[in-house]
Structures are given as C-alpha cells and as structure tokens.
C-alpha cells in the first residue's frame, strides 16, 4: 500500500502508475476498482507475474519500485506544498477538526480525512504519530467497528456504526497536540 497524494495533486499519478504497470506490476486504487482513482490517494501495488521469478526477486523488484515511488512522492510533496501551502494547510486542519469533533462518520469520510491528516503529518503540520494515523485508516473499516459495537451491546445498523467509528477515531486522536 502506498499513499501518493502529492503525485495526484501534481497531476503526475497517471504517468507514474503507467510506468509501474509497464514493468509487470499491478496497481489498484484503495477501496476502488478504478486504477485512475483511489480513495484518499492510497494505492495497492502488487506483482503481476510470478512464473520464472523467485520470491526474493519479486520482493526486490517491489522494494525498488516502492523506494522510487516514495522518492517521487516526497519531491512532489515539497513542490506542491510550496505552491499550495494555504490550500493544503486548510485541508489538513479541516480533516483534523472533523475527525476530533464529529459524532457520525462514514467509512469513506473517515478514510479520506485520515489520509488527508496523514499528509499533514508527513509535512510536519500535525504532531501525531504517523503509525497511529495509518492504523486508524484500516481499523475504522466496517468489520472492525461492528466488532466494537457488538462488544458494547449495540446494534450494527449504519448510524450506530458511524457513531462508533467517530467515537473510536475521536478517542484515538483526542489527546494529540497540533504543532
């Protein structure tokens, strides 16, 4: 899984992903079947071909590719932030405000805002552990939240799930400080 928001904002994601596909790697948008769009700029990158390659060769190829894409993303983050500082600051702090204050939160809304917050963490705007934010992206999905609701004797209708999701994220972030 790779978070590539700056490459998307810079309009370079399509070019980067086409190059990746040409070397035998599959790219799938997170929570999307559309390779051109991904919820929160998160992409799953995996090996397409396994015949004739050892496990070690496949891992080395994916590691090299991940390092290259990460480098492109870091460069794009710096460039985009210099050009769109106010817009990015606004998006990050809106996401933080929503996540720390809302009472109902859909899965899509949670993931999108958590990944915006994650960008802010990477840019040094928010002082929250990156690992916490990344783990919340996965832990706020429906099956995890349903389990929490059931453990608390609640029903699992959508509104209850959205309420438990908002509370779960709000609680996880509530004692974190903004830089």
mmCIF file of C-alpha atoms in Angstrom:
data_model
loop_
_atom_site.group_PDB
_atom_site.id
_atom_site.type_symbol
_atom_site.label_atom_id
_atom_site.label_comp_id
_atom_site.label_asym_id
_atom_site.label_seq_id
_atom_site.Cartn_x
_atom_site.Cartn_y
_atom_site.Cartn_z
ATOM 1 C CA UNK A 1 0.000 0.000 0.000
ATOM 2 C CA UNK A 2 1.338 3.405 -0.950
ATOM 3 C CA UNK A 3 -0.061 6.813 -0.080
ATOM 4 C CA UNK A 4 0.631 9.123 -3.047
ATOM 5 C CA UNK A 5 -1.386 12.332 -2.531
ATOM 6 C CA UNK A 6 1.215 14.763 -3.862
ATOM 7 C CA UNK A 7 1.652 12.825 -7.098
ATOM 8 C CA UNK A 8 -2.132 13.032 -7.537
ATOM 9 C CA UNK A 9 -2.277 16.763 -6.733
ATOM 10 C CA UNK A 10 0.614 17.457 -9.118
ATOM 11 C CA UNK A 11 -1.157 15.567 -11.910
ATOM 12 C CA UNK A 12 1.691 13.035 -12.099
ATOM 13 C CA UNK A 13 -0.040 9.938 -10.742
ATOM 14 C CA UNK A 14 -1.210 8.646 -14.118
ATOM 15 C CA UNK A 15 2.284 8.912 -15.583
ATOM 16 C CA UNK A 16 3.868 7.253 -12.538
ATOM 17 C CA UNK A 17 1.378 4.394 -12.456
ATOM 18 C CA UNK A 18 1.632 3.729 -16.217
ATOM 19 C CA UNK A 19 5.394 3.339 -15.822
ATOM 20 C CA UNK A 20 4.832 0.934 -12.930
ATOM 21 C CA UNK A 21 2.409 -1.229 -14.916
ATOM 22 C CA UNK A 22 4.891 -1.489 -17.810
ATOM 23 C CA UNK A 23 7.377 -3.323 -15.608
ATOM 24 C CA UNK A 24 4.881 -6.026 -14.653
ATOM 25 C CA UNK A 25 3.267 -4.639 -11.536
ATOM 26 C CA UNK A 26 -0.453 -4.310 -10.862
ATOM 27 C CA UNK A 27 -1.860 -1.132 -9.350
ATOM 28 C CA UNK A 28 -5.287 -0.958 -7.746
ATOM 29 C CA UNK A 29 -6.918 2.003 -6.086
ATOM 30 C CA UNK A 30 -7.694 1.581 -2.388
ATOM 31 C CA UNK A 31 -11.376 0.712 -1.954
ATOM 32 C CA UNK A 32 -11.831 1.177 -5.699
ATOM 33 C CA UNK A 33 -11.689 -0.981 -8.793
ATOM 34 C CA UNK A 34 -10.706 2.085 -10.808
ATOM 35 C CA UNK A 35 -6.929 2.393 -11.206
ATOM 36 C CA UNK A 36 -7.252 6.082 -12.113
ATOM 37 C CA UNK A 37 -8.911 6.985 -8.822
ATOM 38 C CA UNK A 38 -8.286 5.867 -5.295
ATOM 39 C CA UNK A 39 -9.918 6.840 -2.042
ATOM 40 C CA UNK A 40 -7.502 9.150 -0.249
ATOM 41 C CA UNK A 41 -4.718 8.658 -2.826
ATOM 42 C CA UNK A 42 -3.873 5.214 -1.450
ATOM 43 C CA UNK A 43 -2.786 2.528 -3.924
ATOM 44 C CA UNK A 44 -2.141 -1.192 -3.641
ATOM 45 C CA UNK A 45 0.877 -2.219 -5.686
ATOM 46 C CA UNK A 46 1.489 -5.901 -6.262
ATOM 47 C CA UNK A 47 3.405 -8.238 -8.509
ATOM 48 C CA UNK A 48 1.554 -9.252 -11.667
ATOM 49 C CA UNK A 49 3.723 -12.167 -12.827
ATOM 50 C CA UNK A 50 5.171 -14.927 -10.678
ATOM 51 C CA UNK A 51 6.254 -17.542 -13.197
ATOM 52 C CA UNK A 52 10.004 -17.554 -13.742
ATOM 53 C CA UNK A 53 10.786 -15.342 -10.733
ATOM 54 C CA UNK A 54 11.855 -16.313 -7.271
ATOM 55 C CA UNK A 55 10.175 -14.868 -4.225
ATOM 56 C CA UNK A 56 13.362 -12.951 -3.471
ATOM 57 C CA UNK A 57 13.413 -11.396 -6.977
ATOM 58 C CA UNK A 58 9.770 -10.356 -6.685
ATOM 59 C CA UNK A 59 10.359 -8.760 -3.266
ATOM 60 C CA UNK A 60 13.461 -6.937 -4.514
ATOM 61 C CA UNK A 61 11.563 -5.587 -7.528
ATOM 62 C CA UNK A 62 8.679 -4.350 -5.369
ATOM 63 C CA UNK A 63 11.062 -2.809 -2.801
ATOM 64 C CA UNK A 64 12.974 -0.945 -5.520
ATOM 65 C CA UNK A 65 9.758 0.265 -7.086
ATOM 66 C CA UNK A 66 8.372 1.362 -3.703
ATOM 67 C CA UNK A 67 11.538 3.322 -2.967
ATOM 68 C CA UNK A 68 11.349 5.069 -6.353
ATOM 69 C CA UNK A 69 7.679 5.971 -5.943
ATOM 70 C CA UNK A 70 8.331 7.171 -2.375
ATOM 71 C CA UNK A 71 11.105 9.415 -3.653
ATOM 72 C CA UNK A 72 8.853 10.870 -6.358
ATOM 73 C CA UNK A 73 6.123 11.404 -3.762
ATOM 74 C CA UNK A 74 8.455 13.220 -1.337
ATOM 75 C CA UNK A 75 9.702 15.501 -4.122
ATOM 76 C CA UNK A 76 6.137 16.198 -5.259
ATOM 77 C CA UNK A 77 5.061 16.946 -1.647
ATOM 78 C CA UNK A 78 7.709 19.619 -1.313
ATOM 79 C CA UNK A 79 6.814 21.190 -4.660
ATOM 80 C CA UNK A 80 3.053 21.055 -4.121
ATOM 81 C CA UNK A 81 3.303 22.424 -0.581
ATOM 82 C CA UNK A 82 5.370 25.382 -1.796
ATOM 83 C CA UNK A 83 2.742 26.143 -4.470
ATOM 84 C CA UNK A 84 -0.433 25.404 -2.485
ATOM 85 C CA UNK A 85 0.509 25.919 1.155
ATOM 86 C CA UNK A 86 -2.736 27.611 2.225
ATOM 87 C CA UNK A 87 -4.974 25.054 0.484
ATOM 88 C CA UNK A 88 -3.082 22.104 1.941
ATOM 89 C CA UNK A 89 -2.956 23.638 5.430
ATOM 90 C CA UNK A 90 -6.698 24.242 5.231
ATOM 91 C CA UNK A 91 -7.468 20.693 4.076
ATOM 92 C CA UNK A 92 -5.275 19.136 6.782
ATOM 93 C CA UNK A 93 -6.666 21.234 9.638
ATOM 94 C CA UNK A 94 -10.261 20.753 8.406
ATOM 95 C CA UNK A 95 -9.666 16.996 8.432
ATOM 96 C CA UNK A 96 -8.193 17.195 11.944
ATOM 97 C CA UNK A 97 -11.118 19.305 13.155
ATOM 98 C CA UNK A 98 -13.695 16.966 11.676
ATOM 99 C CA UNK A 99 -12.006 13.813 12.982
ATOM 100 C CA UNK A 100 -11.619 15.186 16.506
ATOM 101 C CA UNK A 101 -15.110 16.673 16.813
ATOM 102 C CA UNK A 102 -17.669 14.807 14.705
ATOM 103 C CA UNK A 103 -20.244 12.429 16.125
ATOM 104 C CA UNK A 104 -21.116 10.449 12.969
ATOM 105 C CA UNK A 105 -18.527 9.367 10.414
ATOM 106 C CA UNK A 106 -18.940 7.126 7.379
ATOM 107 C CA UNK A 107 -16.144 4.792 6.374
ATOM 108 C CA UNK A 108 -15.393 6.750 3.199
ATOM 109 C CA UNK A 109 -15.373 10.062 5.065
ATOM 110 C CA UNK A 110 -13.133 8.650 7.792
ATOM 111 C CA UNK A 111 -10.592 7.162 5.396
ATOM 112 C CA UNK A 112 -10.470 10.235 3.181
ATOM 113 C CA UNK A 113 -9.955 12.578 6.146
ATOM 114 C CA UNK A 114 -7.458 10.287 7.880
ATOM 115 C CA UNK A 115 -5.362 10.165 4.720
ATOM 116 C CA UNK A 116 -5.514 13.962 4.427
ATOM 117 C CA UNK A 117 -4.386 14.115 8.057
ATOM 118 C CA UNK A 118 -1.622 11.638 7.206
ATOM 119 C CA UNK A 119 -0.349 14.030 4.530
ATOM 120 C CA UNK A 120 -0.286 16.786 7.152
ATOM 121 C CA UNK A 121 1.717 14.566 9.492
ATOM 122 C CA UNK A 122 4.222 13.829 6.712
ATOM 123 C CA UNK A 123 4.536 17.573 6.042
ATOM 124 C CA UNK A 124 5.129 18.268 9.748
ATOM 125 C CA UNK A 125 1.881 20.213 10.223
ATOM 126 C CA UNK A 126 0.355 17.915 12.838
ATOM 127 C CA UNK A 127 2.165 16.229 15.709
ATOM 128 C CA UNK A 128 0.519 12.820 15.738
ATOM 129 C CA UNK A 129 2.378 9.535 15.264
ATOM 130 C CA UNK A 130 2.200 8.512 11.608
ATOM 131 C CA UNK A 131 1.685 4.903 12.694
ATOM 132 C CA UNK A 132 -1.424 5.858 14.679
ATOM 133 C CA UNK A 133 -2.983 7.657 11.748
ATOM 134 C CA UNK A 134 -2.135 4.849 9.316
ATOM 135 C CA UNK A 135 -3.529 2.174 11.633
ATOM 136 C CA UNK A 136 -6.770 4.150 12.049
ATOM 137 C CA UNK A 137 -7.265 4.032 8.257
ATOM 138 C CA UNK A 138 -7.590 0.261 8.492
ATOM 139 C CA UNK A 139 -9.153 -0.043 11.941
ATOM 140 C CA UNK A 140 -12.042 2.305 11.104
ATOM 141 C CA UNK A 141 -13.406 -0.008 8.422
ATOM 142 C CA UNK A 142 -16.802 -1.556 8.931
ATOM 143 C CA UNK A 143 -15.882 -5.020 10.245
ATOM 144 C CA UNK A 144 -13.621 -3.618 12.975
ATOM 145 C CA UNK A 145 -16.196 -1.073 14.078
ATOM 146 C CA UNK A 146 -19.019 -3.654 14.022
ATOM 147 C CA UNK A 147 -16.957 -5.786 16.402
ATOM 148 C CA UNK A 148 -16.578 -2.837 18.807
ATOM 149 C CA UNK A 149 -20.308 -2.082 18.612
ATOM 150 C CA UNK A 150 -21.264 -5.714 19.282
ATOM 151 C CA UNK A 151 -18.827 -5.914 22.220
ATOM 152 C CA UNK A 152 -20.639 -2.886 23.670
ATOM 153 C CA UNK A 153 -24.071 -4.484 23.214
ATOM 154 C CA UNK A 154 -25.089 -2.124 20.407
ATOM 155 C CA UNK A 155 -26.797 -2.952 17.158
ATOM 156 C CA UNK A 156 -24.891 -2.802 13.899
ATOM 157 C CA UNK A 157 -27.117 -0.559 11.810
ATOM 158 C CA UNK A 158 -25.292 2.062 9.726
ATOM 159 C CA UNK A 159 -25.960 5.020 12.032
ATOM 160 C CA UNK A 160 -24.675 3.114 15.070
ATOM 161 C CA UNK A 161 -21.583 2.003 13.132
ATOM 162 C CA UNK A 162 -20.939 5.601 12.025
ATOM 163 C CA UNK A 163 -21.335 6.764 15.633
ATOM 164 C CA UNK A 164 -18.910 4.133 16.984
ATOM 165 C CA UNK A 165 -16.427 4.935 14.179
ATOM 166 C CA UNK A 166 -16.490 8.663 15.028
ATOM 167 C CA UNK A 167 -16.040 7.905 18.737
ATOM 168 C CA UNK A 168 -13.228 5.423 18.047
ATOM 169 C CA UNK A 169 -11.258 7.910 15.940
ATOM 170 C CA UNK A 170 -12.026 10.893 18.183
ATOM 171 C CA UNK A 171 -10.834 8.949 21.246
ATOM 172 C CA UNK A 172 -7.638 7.842 19.495
ATOM 173 C CA UNK A 173 -6.798 11.419 18.461
ATOM 174 C CA UNK A 174 -8.223 13.406 21.405
ATOM 175 C CA UNK A 175 -5.025 13.894 23.429
ATOM 176 C CA UNK A 176 -2.791 14.683 20.441
ATOM 177 C CA UNK A 177 -1.436 18.202 20.049
ATOM 178 C CA UNK A 178 -1.198 20.375 16.961
ATOM 179 C CA UNK A 179 2.204 21.922 16.174
#
